[in-house]
GROMACS .gro file of C-alpha atoms in nm:
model
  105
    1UNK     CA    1   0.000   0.000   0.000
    2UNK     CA    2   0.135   0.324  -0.087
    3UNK     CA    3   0.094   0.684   0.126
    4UNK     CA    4  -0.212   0.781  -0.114
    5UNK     CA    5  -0.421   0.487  -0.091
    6UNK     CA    6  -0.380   0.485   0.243
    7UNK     CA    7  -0.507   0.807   0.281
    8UNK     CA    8  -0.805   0.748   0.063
    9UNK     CA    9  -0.883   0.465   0.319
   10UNK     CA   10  -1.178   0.558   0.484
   11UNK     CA   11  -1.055   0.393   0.786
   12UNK     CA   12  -0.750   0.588   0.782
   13UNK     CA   13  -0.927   0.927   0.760
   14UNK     CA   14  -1.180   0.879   1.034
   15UNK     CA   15  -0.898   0.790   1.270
   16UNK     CA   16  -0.662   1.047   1.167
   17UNK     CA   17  -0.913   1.344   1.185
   18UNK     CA   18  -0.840   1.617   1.443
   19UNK     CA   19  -1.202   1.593   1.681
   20UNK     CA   20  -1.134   1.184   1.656
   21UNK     CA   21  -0.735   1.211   1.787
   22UNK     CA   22  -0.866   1.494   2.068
   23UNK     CA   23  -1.162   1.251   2.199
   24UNK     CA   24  -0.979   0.916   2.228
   25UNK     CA   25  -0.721   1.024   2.483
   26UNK     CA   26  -1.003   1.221   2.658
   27UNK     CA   27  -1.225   0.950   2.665
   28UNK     CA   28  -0.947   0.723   2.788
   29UNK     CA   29  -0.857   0.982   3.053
   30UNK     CA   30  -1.206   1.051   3.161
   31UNK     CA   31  -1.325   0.674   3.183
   32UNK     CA   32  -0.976   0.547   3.381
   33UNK     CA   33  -0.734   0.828   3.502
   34UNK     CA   34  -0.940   1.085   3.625
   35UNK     CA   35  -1.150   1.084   4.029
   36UNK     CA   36  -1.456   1.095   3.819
   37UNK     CA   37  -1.368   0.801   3.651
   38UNK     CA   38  -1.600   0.488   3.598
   39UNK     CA   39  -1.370   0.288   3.844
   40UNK     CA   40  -1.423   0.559   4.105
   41UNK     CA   41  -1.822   0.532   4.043
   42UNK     CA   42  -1.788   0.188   4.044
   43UNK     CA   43  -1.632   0.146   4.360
   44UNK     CA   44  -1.895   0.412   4.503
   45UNK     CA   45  -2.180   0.209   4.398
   46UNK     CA   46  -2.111  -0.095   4.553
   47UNK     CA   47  -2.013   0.115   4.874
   48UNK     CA   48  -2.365   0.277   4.842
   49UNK     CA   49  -2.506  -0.086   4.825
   50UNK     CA   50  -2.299  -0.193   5.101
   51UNK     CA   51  -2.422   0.098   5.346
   52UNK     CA   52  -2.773   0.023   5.214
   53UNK     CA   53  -2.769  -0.333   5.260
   54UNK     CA   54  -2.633  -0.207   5.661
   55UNK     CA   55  -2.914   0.009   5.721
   56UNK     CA   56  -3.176  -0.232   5.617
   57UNK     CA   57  -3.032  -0.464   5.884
   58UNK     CA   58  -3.000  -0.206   6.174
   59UNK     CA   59  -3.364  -0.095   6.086
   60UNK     CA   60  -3.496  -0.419   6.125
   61UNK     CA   61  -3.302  -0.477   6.487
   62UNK     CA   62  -3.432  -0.138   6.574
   63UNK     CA   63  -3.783  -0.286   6.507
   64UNK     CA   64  -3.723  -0.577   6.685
   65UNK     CA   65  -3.620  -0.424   6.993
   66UNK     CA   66  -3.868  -0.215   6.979
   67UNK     CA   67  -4.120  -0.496   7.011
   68UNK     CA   68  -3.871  -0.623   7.299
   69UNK     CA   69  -3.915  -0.281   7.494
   70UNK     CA   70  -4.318  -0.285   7.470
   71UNK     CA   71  -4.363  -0.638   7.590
   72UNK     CA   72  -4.115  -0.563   7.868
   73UNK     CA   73  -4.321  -0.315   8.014
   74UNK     CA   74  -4.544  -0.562   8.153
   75UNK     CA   75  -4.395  -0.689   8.497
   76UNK     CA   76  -4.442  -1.061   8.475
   77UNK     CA   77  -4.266  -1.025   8.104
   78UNK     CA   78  -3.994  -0.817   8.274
   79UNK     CA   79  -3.927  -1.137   8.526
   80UNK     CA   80  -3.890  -1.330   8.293
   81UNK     CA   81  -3.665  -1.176   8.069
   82UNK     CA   82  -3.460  -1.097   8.327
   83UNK     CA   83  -3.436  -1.462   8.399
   84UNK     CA   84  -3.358  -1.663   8.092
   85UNK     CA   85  -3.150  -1.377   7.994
   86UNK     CA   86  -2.916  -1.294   8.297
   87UNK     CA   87  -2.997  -1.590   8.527
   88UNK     CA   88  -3.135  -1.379   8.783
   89UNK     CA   89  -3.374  -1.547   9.037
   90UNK     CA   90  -3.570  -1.473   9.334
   91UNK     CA   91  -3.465  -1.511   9.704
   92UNK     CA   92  -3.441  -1.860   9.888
   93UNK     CA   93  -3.479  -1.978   9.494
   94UNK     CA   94  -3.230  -2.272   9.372
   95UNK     CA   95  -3.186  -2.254   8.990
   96UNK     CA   96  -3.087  -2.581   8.736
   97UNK     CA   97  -2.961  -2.514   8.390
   98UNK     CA   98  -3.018  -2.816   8.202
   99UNK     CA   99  -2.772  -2.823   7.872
  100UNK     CA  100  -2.855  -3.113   7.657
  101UNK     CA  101  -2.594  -3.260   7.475
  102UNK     CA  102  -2.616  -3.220   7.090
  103UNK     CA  103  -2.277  -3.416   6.943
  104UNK     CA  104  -2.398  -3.760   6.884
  105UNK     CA  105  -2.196  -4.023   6.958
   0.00000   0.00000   0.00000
């Protein structure tokens, strides 16, 4: 191929015309070198999911311990709570933990 047929090559002109040799390096530079970049978003995103995901969770705990709270504020729940939870027992009271054994042999 000679110089002129070469530049007669469609190809050849699209590539080597002034607006298409500005926007490929700036499209390079904008997608992976600059802190805009996709990567950056990228990485956002899934932190944004992340945090999301964490929120959903707390919100849910916070719901469940709100249920906790109301039923506690009847005494006789309040006793008991207190004493599957923290062992806790009455005066003159003896107390037996049974732990059954789950490993079979």
């Amino acid at each position: 191929m000679t110089i002129n047929t070469l530049k007669n090559n469609k190809v050849f002109r699209i590539l080597t015309n002034t607006f298409v040799l500005i926007f490929i390096p700036f499209l390079i530079w904008m997608l992976f070198f600059d802190e805009n970049s996709y990567l950056v978003h990228r990485k956002f995103n899934k932190e944004i999911k992340d945090l999301e995901s964490t929120v959903s969770f707390y919100k849910t705990k916070i719901a469940e311990d709100k249920a906790t709270i109301m039923k506690l504020n009847d005494s006789l729940q309040l006793e008991r709570f207190a004493r599957e939870q923290y062992l806790m027992k009455k005066e003159n009271e003896d107390i037996y933990i049974i732990e059954f054994d789950t490993i079979k042999k």
